[in-house]
mmCIF file of C-alpha atoms in Angstrom:
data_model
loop_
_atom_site.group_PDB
_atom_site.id
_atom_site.type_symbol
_atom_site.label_atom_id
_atom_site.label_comp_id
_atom_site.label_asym_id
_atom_site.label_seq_id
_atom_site.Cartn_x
_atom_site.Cartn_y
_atom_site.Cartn_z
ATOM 1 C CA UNK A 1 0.000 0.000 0.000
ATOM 2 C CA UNK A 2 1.453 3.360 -0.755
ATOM 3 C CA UNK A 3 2.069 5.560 2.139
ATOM 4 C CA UNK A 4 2.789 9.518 1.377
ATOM 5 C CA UNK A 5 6.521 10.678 1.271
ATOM 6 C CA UNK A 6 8.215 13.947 2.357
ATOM 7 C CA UNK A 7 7.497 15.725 -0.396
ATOM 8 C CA UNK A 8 3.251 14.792 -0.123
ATOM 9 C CA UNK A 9 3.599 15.629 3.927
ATOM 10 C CA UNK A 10 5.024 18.908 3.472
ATOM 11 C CA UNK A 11 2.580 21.698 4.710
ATOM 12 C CA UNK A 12 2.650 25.353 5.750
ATOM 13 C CA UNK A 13 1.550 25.556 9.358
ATOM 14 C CA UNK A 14 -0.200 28.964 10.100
ATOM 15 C CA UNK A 15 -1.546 29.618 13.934
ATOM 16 C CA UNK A 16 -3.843 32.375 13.865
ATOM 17 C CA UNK A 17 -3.629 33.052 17.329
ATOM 18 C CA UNK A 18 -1.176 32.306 20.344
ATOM 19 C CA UNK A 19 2.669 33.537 20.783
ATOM 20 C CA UNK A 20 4.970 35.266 18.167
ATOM 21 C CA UNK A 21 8.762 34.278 19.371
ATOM 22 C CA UNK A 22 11.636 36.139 18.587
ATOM 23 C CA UNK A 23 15.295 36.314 19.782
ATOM 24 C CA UNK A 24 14.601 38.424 22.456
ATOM 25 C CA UNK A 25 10.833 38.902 23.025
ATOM 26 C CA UNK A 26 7.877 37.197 22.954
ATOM 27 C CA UNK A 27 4.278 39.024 21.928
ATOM 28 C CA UNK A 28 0.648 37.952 21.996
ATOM 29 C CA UNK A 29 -1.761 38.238 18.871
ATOM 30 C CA UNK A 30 -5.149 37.142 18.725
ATOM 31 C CA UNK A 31 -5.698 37.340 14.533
ATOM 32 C CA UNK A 32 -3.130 37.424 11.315
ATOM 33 C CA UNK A 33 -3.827 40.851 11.181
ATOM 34 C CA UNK A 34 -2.394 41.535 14.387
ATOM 35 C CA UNK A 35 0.675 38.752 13.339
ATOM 36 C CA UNK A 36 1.438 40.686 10.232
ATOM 37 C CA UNK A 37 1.604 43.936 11.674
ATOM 38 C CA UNK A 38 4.137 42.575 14.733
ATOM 39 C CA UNK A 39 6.396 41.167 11.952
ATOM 40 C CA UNK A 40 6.143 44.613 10.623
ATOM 41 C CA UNK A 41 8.992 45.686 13.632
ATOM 42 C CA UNK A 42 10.750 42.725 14.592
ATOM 43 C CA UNK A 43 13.600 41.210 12.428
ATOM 44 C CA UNK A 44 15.799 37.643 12.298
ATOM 45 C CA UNK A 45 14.518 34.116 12.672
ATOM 46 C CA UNK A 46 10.594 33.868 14.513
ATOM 47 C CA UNK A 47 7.967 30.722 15.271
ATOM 48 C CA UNK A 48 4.591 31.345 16.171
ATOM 49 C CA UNK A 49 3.547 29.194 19.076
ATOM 50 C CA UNK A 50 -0.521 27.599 19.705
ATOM 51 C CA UNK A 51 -1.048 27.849 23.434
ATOM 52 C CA UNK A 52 -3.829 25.864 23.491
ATOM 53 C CA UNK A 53 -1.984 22.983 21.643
ATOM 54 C CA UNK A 54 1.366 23.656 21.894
ATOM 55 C CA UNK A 55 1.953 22.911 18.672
ATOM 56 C CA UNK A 56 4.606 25.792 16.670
ATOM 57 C CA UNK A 57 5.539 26.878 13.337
ATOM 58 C CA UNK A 58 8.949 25.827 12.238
ATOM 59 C CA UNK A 59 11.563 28.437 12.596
ATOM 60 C CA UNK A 60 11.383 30.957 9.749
ATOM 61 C CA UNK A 61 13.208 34.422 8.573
ATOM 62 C CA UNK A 62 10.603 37.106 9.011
ATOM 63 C CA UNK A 63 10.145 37.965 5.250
ATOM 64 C CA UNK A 64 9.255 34.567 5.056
ATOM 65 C CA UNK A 65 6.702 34.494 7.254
ATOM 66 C CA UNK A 66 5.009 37.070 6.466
ATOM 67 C CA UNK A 67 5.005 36.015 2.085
ATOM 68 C CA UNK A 68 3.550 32.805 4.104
ATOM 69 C CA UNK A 69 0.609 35.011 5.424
ATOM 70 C CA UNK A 70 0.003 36.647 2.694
ATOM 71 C CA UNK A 71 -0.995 33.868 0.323
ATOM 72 C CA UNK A 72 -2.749 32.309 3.500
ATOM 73 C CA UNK A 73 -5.946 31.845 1.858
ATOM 74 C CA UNK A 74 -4.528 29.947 -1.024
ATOM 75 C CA UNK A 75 -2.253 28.052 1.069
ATOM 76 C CA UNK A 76 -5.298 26.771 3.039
ATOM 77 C CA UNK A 77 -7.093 25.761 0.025
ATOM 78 C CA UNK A 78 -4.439 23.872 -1.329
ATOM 79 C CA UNK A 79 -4.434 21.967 1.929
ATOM 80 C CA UNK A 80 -7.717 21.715 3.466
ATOM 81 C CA UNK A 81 -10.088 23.084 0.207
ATOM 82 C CA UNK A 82 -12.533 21.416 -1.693
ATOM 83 C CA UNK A 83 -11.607 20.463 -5.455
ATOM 84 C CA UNK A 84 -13.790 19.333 -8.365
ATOM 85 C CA UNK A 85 -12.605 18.457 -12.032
ATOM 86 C CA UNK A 86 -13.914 20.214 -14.765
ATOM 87 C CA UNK A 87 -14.126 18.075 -18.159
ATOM 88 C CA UNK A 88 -13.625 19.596 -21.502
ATOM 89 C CA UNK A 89 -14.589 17.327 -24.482
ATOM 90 C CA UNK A 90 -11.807 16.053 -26.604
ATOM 91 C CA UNK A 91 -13.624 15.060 -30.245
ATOM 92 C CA UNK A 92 -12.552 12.730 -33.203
ATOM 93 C CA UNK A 93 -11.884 15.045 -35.729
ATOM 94 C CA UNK A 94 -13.583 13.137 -39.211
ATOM 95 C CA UNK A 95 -16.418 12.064 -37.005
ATOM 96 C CA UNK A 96 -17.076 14.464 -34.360
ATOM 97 C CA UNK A 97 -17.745 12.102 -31.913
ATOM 98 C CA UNK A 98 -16.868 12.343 -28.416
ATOM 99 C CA UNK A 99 -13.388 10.944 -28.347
ATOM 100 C CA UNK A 100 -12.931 11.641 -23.963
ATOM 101 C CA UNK A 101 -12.306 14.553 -22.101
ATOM 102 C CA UNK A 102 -9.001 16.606 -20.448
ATOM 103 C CA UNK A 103 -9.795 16.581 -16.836
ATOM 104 C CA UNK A 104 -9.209 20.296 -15.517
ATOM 105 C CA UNK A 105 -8.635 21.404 -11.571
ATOM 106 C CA UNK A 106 -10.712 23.738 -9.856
ATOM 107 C CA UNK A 107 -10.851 24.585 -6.797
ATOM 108 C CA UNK A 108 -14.047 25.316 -4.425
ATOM 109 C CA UNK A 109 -12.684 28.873 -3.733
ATOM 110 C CA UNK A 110 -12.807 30.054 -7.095
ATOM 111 C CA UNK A 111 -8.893 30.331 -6.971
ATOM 112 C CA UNK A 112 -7.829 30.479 -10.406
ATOM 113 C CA UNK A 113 -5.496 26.818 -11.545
ATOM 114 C CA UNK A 114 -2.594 29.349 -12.426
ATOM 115 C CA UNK A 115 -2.779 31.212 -8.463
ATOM 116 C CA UNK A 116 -2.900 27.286 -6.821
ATOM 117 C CA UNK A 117 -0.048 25.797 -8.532
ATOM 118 C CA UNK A 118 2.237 29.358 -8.639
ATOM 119 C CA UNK A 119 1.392 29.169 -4.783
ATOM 120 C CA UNK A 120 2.156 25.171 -4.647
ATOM 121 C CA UNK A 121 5.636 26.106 -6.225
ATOM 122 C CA UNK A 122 6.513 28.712 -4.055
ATOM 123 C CA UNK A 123 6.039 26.888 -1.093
ATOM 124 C CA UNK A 124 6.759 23.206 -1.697
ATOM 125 C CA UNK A 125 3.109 21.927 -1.956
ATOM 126 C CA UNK A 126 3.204 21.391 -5.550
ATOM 127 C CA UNK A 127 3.592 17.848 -4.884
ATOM 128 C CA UNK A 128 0.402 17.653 -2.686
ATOM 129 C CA UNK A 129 -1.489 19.641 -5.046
ATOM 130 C CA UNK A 130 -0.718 17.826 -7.966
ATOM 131 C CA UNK A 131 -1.224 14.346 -5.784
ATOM 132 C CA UNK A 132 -5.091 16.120 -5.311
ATOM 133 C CA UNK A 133 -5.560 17.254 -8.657
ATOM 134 C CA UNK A 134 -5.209 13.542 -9.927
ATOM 135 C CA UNK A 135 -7.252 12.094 -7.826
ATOM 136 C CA UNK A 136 -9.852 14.501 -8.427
ATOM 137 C CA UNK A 137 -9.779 13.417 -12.395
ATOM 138 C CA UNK A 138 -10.142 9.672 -11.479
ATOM 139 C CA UNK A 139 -13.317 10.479 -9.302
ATOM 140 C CA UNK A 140 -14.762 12.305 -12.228
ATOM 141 C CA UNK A 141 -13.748 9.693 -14.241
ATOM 142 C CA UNK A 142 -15.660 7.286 -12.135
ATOM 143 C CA UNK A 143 -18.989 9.656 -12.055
ATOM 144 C CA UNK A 144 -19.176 11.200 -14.822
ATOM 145 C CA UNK A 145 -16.942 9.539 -18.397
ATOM 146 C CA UNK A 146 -18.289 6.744 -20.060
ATOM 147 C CA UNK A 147 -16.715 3.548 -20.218
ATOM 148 C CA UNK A 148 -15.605 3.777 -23.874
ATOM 149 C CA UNK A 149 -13.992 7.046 -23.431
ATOM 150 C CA UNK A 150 -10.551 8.375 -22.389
ATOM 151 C CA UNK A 151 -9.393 10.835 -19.552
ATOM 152 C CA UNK A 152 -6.752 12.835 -19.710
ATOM 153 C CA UNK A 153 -5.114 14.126 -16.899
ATOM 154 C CA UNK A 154 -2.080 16.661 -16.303
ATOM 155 C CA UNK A 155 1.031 16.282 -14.282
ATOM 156 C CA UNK A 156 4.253 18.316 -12.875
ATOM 157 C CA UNK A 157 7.285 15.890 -14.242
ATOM 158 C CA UNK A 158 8.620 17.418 -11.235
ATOM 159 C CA UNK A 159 6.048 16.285 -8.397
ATOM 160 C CA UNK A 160 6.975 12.970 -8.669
ATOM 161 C CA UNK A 161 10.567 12.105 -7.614
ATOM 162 C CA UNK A 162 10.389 8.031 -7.556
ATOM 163 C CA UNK A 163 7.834 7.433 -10.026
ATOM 164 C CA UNK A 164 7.757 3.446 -9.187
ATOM 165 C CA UNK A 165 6.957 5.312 -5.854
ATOM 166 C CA UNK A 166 4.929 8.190 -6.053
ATOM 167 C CA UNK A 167 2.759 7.030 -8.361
ATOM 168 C CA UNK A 168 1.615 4.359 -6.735
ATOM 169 C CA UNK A 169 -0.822 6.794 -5.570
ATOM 170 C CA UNK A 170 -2.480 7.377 -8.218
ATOM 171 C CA UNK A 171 -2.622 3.665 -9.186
ATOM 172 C CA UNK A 172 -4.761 2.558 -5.788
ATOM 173 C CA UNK A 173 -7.291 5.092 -6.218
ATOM 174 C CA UNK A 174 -7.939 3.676 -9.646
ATOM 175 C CA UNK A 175 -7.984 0.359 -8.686
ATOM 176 C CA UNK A 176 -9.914 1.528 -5.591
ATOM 177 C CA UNK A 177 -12.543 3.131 -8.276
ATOM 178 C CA UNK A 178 -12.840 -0.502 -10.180
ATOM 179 C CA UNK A 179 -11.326 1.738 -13.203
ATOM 180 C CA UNK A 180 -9.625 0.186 -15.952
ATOM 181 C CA UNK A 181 -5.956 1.806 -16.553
ATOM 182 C CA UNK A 182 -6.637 1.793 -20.196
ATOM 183 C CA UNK A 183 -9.355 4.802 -19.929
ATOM 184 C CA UNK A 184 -6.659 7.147 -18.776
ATOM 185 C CA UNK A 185 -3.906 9.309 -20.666
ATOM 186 C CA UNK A 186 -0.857 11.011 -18.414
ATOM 187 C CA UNK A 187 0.046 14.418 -20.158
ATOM 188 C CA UNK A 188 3.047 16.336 -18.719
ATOM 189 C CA UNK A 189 2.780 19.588 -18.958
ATOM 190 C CA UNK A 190 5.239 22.539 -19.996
ATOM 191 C CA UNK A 191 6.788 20.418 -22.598
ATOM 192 C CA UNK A 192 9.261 22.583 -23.820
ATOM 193 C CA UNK A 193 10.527 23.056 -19.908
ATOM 194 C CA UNK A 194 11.476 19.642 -19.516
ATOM 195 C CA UNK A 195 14.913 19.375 -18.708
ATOM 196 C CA UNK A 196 15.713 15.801 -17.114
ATOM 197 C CA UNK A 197 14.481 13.742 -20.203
ATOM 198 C CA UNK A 198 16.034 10.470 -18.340
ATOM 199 C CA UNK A 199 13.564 10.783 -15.506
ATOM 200 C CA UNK A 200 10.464 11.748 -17.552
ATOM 201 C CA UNK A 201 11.456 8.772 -19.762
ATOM 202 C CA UNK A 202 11.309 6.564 -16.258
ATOM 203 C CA UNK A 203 7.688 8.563 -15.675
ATOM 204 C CA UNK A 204 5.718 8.034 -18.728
ATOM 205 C CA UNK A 205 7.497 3.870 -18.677
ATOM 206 C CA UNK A 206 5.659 3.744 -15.081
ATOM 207 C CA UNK A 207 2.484 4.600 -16.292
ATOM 208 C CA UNK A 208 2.577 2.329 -19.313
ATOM 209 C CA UNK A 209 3.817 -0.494 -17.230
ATOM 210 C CA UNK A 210 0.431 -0.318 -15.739
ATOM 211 C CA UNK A 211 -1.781 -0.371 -19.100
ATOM 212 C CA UNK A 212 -2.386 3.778 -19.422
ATOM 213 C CA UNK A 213 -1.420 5.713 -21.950
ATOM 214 C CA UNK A 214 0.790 8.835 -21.839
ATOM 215 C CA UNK A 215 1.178 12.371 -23.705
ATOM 216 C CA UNK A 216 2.869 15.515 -24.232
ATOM 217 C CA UNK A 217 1.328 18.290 -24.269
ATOM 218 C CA UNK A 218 1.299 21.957 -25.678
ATOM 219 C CA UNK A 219 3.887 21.091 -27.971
ATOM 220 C CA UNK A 220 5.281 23.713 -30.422
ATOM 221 C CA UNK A 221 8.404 24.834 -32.167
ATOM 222 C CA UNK A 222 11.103 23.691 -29.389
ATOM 223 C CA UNK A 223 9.148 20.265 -29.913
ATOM 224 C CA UNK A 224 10.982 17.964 -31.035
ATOM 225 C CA UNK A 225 13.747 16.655 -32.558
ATOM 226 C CA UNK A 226 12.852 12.625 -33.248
ATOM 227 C CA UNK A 227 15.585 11.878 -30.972
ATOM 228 C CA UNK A 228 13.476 12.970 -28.039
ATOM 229 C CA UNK A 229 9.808 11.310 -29.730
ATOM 230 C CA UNK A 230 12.069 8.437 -29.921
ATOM 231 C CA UNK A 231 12.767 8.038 -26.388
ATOM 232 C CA UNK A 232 10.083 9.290 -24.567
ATOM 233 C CA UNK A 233 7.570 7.494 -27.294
ATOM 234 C CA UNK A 234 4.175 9.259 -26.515
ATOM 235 C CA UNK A 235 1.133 7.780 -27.371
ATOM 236 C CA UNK A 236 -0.224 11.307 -27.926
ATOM 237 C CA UNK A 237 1.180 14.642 -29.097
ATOM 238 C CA UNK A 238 -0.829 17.870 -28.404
ATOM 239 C CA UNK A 239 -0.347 20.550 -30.306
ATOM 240 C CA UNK A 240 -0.009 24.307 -28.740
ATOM 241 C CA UNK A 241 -2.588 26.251 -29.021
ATOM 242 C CA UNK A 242 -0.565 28.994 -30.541
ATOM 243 C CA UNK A 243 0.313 27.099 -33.904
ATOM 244 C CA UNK A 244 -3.314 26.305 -34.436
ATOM 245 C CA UNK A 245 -5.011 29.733 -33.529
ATOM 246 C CA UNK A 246 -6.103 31.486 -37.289
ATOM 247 C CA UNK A 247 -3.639 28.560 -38.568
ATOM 248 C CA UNK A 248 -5.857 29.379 -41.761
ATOM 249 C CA UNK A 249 -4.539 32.505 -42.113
ATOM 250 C CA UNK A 250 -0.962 31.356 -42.021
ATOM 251 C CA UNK A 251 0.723 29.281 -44.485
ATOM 252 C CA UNK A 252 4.007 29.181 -41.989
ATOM 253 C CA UNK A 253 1.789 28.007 -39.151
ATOM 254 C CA UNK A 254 -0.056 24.884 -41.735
ATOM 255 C CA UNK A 255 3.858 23.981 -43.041
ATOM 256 C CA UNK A 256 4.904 23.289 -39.355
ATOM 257 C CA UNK A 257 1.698 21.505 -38.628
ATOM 258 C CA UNK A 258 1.888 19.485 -41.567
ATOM 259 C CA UNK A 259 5.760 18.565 -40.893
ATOM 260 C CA UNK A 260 3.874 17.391 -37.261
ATOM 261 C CA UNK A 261 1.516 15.633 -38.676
ATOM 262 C CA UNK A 262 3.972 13.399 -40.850
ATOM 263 C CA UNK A 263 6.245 12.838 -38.118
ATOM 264 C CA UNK A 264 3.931 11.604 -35.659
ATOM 265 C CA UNK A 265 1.992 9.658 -38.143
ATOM 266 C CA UNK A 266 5.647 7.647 -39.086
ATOM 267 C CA UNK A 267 5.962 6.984 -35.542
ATOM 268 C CA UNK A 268 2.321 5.846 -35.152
ATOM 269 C CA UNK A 269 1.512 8.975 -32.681
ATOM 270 C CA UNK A 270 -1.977 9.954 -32.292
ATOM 271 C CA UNK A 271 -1.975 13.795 -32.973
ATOM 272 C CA UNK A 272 -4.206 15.933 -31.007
ATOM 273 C CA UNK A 273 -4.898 19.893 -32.029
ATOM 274 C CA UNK A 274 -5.335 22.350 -28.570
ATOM 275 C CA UNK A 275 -7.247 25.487 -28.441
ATOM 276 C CA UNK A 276 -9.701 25.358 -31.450
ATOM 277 C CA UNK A 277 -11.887 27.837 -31.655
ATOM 278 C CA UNK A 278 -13.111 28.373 -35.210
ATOM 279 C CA UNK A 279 -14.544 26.429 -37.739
ATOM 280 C CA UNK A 280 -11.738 27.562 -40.126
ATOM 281 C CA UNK A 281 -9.102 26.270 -37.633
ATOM 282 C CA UNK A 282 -11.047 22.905 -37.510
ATOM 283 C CA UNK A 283 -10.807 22.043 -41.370
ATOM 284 C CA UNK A 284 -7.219 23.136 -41.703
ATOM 285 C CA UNK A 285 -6.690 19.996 -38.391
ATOM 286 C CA UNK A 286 -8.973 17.743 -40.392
ATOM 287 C CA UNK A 287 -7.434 18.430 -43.770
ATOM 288 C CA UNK A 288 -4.146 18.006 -42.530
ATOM 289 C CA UNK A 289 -5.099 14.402 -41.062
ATOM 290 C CA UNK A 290 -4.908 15.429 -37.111
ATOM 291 C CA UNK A 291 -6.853 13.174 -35.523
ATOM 292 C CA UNK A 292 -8.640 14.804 -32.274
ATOM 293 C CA UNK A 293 -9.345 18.409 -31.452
ATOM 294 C CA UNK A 294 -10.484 20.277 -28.162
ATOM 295 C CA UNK A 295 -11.286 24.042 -27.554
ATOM 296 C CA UNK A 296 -13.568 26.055 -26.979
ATOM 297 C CA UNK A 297 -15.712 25.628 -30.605
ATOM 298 C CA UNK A 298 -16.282 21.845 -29.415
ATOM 299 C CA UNK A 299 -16.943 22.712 -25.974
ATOM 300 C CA UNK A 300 -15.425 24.704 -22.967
ATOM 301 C CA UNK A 301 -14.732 22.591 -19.568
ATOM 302 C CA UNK A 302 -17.353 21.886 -17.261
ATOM 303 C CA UNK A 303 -18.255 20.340 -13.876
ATOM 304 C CA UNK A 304 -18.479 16.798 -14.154
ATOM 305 C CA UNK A 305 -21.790 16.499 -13.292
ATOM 306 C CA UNK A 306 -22.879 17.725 -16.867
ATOM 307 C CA UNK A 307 -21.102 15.164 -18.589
ATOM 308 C CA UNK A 308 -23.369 12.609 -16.838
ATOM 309 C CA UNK A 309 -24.026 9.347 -19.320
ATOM 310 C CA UNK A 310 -26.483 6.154 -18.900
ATOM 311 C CA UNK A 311 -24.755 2.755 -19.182
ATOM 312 C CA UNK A 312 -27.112 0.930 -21.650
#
């Protein structure tokens, strides 16, 4: 059974009222208001004590502290909030059908994806964050995605240090679903930022070792010399949105797309255009022989209880 690492356990303690500790003083607040404004005119190393539990905050440089305050509210939510998936449909492009769906964080405090994960990052809850926003796209997947269709979910390359570890997660909350590992697709994110090409090799070989497919997505000029296809060998390539936005009005934008399409379809790479919005945009994929499409002109993400289906 997995049990959660360092990384996973890491949290941001915050004690709204109780003792503030310094070097030479100690002073009394009763809210963070009152907190912030002490660390306002004291300097050097602090920890804020509970006197009720007598539990403390580790020992931090006051600058610290108080960046730790104020991104309180999005610290919280990162590790006590409510999450939900939102589903956004992912569509065969010659038939239009429903191909599966890109499972999308949100978070019950209407704190933008970009706030939660800059915030995760900054103070070493990325991991946890990343840990919830899977498991949030398997319980949609459970409630709300039809057998026959696909799920893909995002991931941080960097979240997960031992993948034969870490993921192991993951894997016992879809086996404790009943899911099969073939409805579900892995995409790392920030492509073009990946750096240690070893370890994401050893990331997307975990995941296929246990029967799911994996991708990379928003994929665009840096992309990809064959070398790198070659090793990582995705199942699925998505394509930035930025190559296929007015790609009609752009013959450089259709030659690079084409040169994509013919290199992923020697390597037997299912090719996936991001960020349609346009009809136009839509033929140019479908001439060019992509084969799936998502954006906004098929259908913008959703809660997952509107993607509700009847098993026949």
């Amino acid at each position: 059974m997995w049990s959660p690492c360092a990384s996973c356990n890491t949290t941001v303690p915050l004690i709204s009222q109780g003792e503030l500790i310094t070097k030479t003083k100690e002073y009394s607040y009763t809210s963070f208001e009152e907190l912030d404004a002490l660390l306002m005119h004291v300097e050097g190393t602090v920890y804020c004590v509970d006197n009720q539990s007598n539990s403390q905050t580790p020992r931090l440089e006051v600058e610290v502290l108080r960046d730790q305050l104020a991104h309180r509210h999005i610290i919280d939510q990162i590790q006590h909030g409510t999450f939900e998936s939102h589903l956004q449909p992912i569509i065969f492009l010659d038939s239009k059908e429903t191909f599966g769906y890109e499972a999308l964080l949100r978070s019950g405090a209407s704190i933008s994806p970009g706030d939660l994960f800059r915030t995760a990052n900054r103070f070493g809850l990325h991991s946890k964050l990343d840990q919830r926003a899977r498991a949030e796209a398997i319980k949609a997947t459970f409630e709300a995605v039809a057998p026959h269709q696909k799920t893909f979910i995002n991931f941080l390359p960097s979240t997960i240090y031992n993948p034969d570890y870490c993921l192991q997660h993951t894997f016992d909350i879809i086996d404790r679903y009943g899911l099969s590992p073939d409805r579900f697709i892995f995409e790392v994110v920030e492509t073009e930022k990946v750096h240690d090409v070893d370890h994401l090799q050893h990331v997307f070989s975990t995941y296929k070792q246990r029967g799911m497919k994996v991708a990379l997505d928003d994929v665009g000029a840096g992309f990809s010399t064959i070398d790198m296809l070659k090793r990582l060998e995705p199942d699925y390539v998505k394509i930035d949105r930025s190559y296929i936005s007015f790609c009609d009005e752009d013959a450089e934008k259709r030659s690079f797309l084409k040169k994509v399409r013919a290199l992923t379809n020697s390597m037997g790479i299912t090719l996936l255009a991001e960020g349609i919005e346009r009809l136009e945009e839509a033929d140019v994929c479908r001439e060019l022989g992509f084969d799936l499409a998502q954006g906004y002109f098929f259908g913008k993400p959703a809660p997952a209880n509107k993607h509700t289906f009847e098993i026949a």
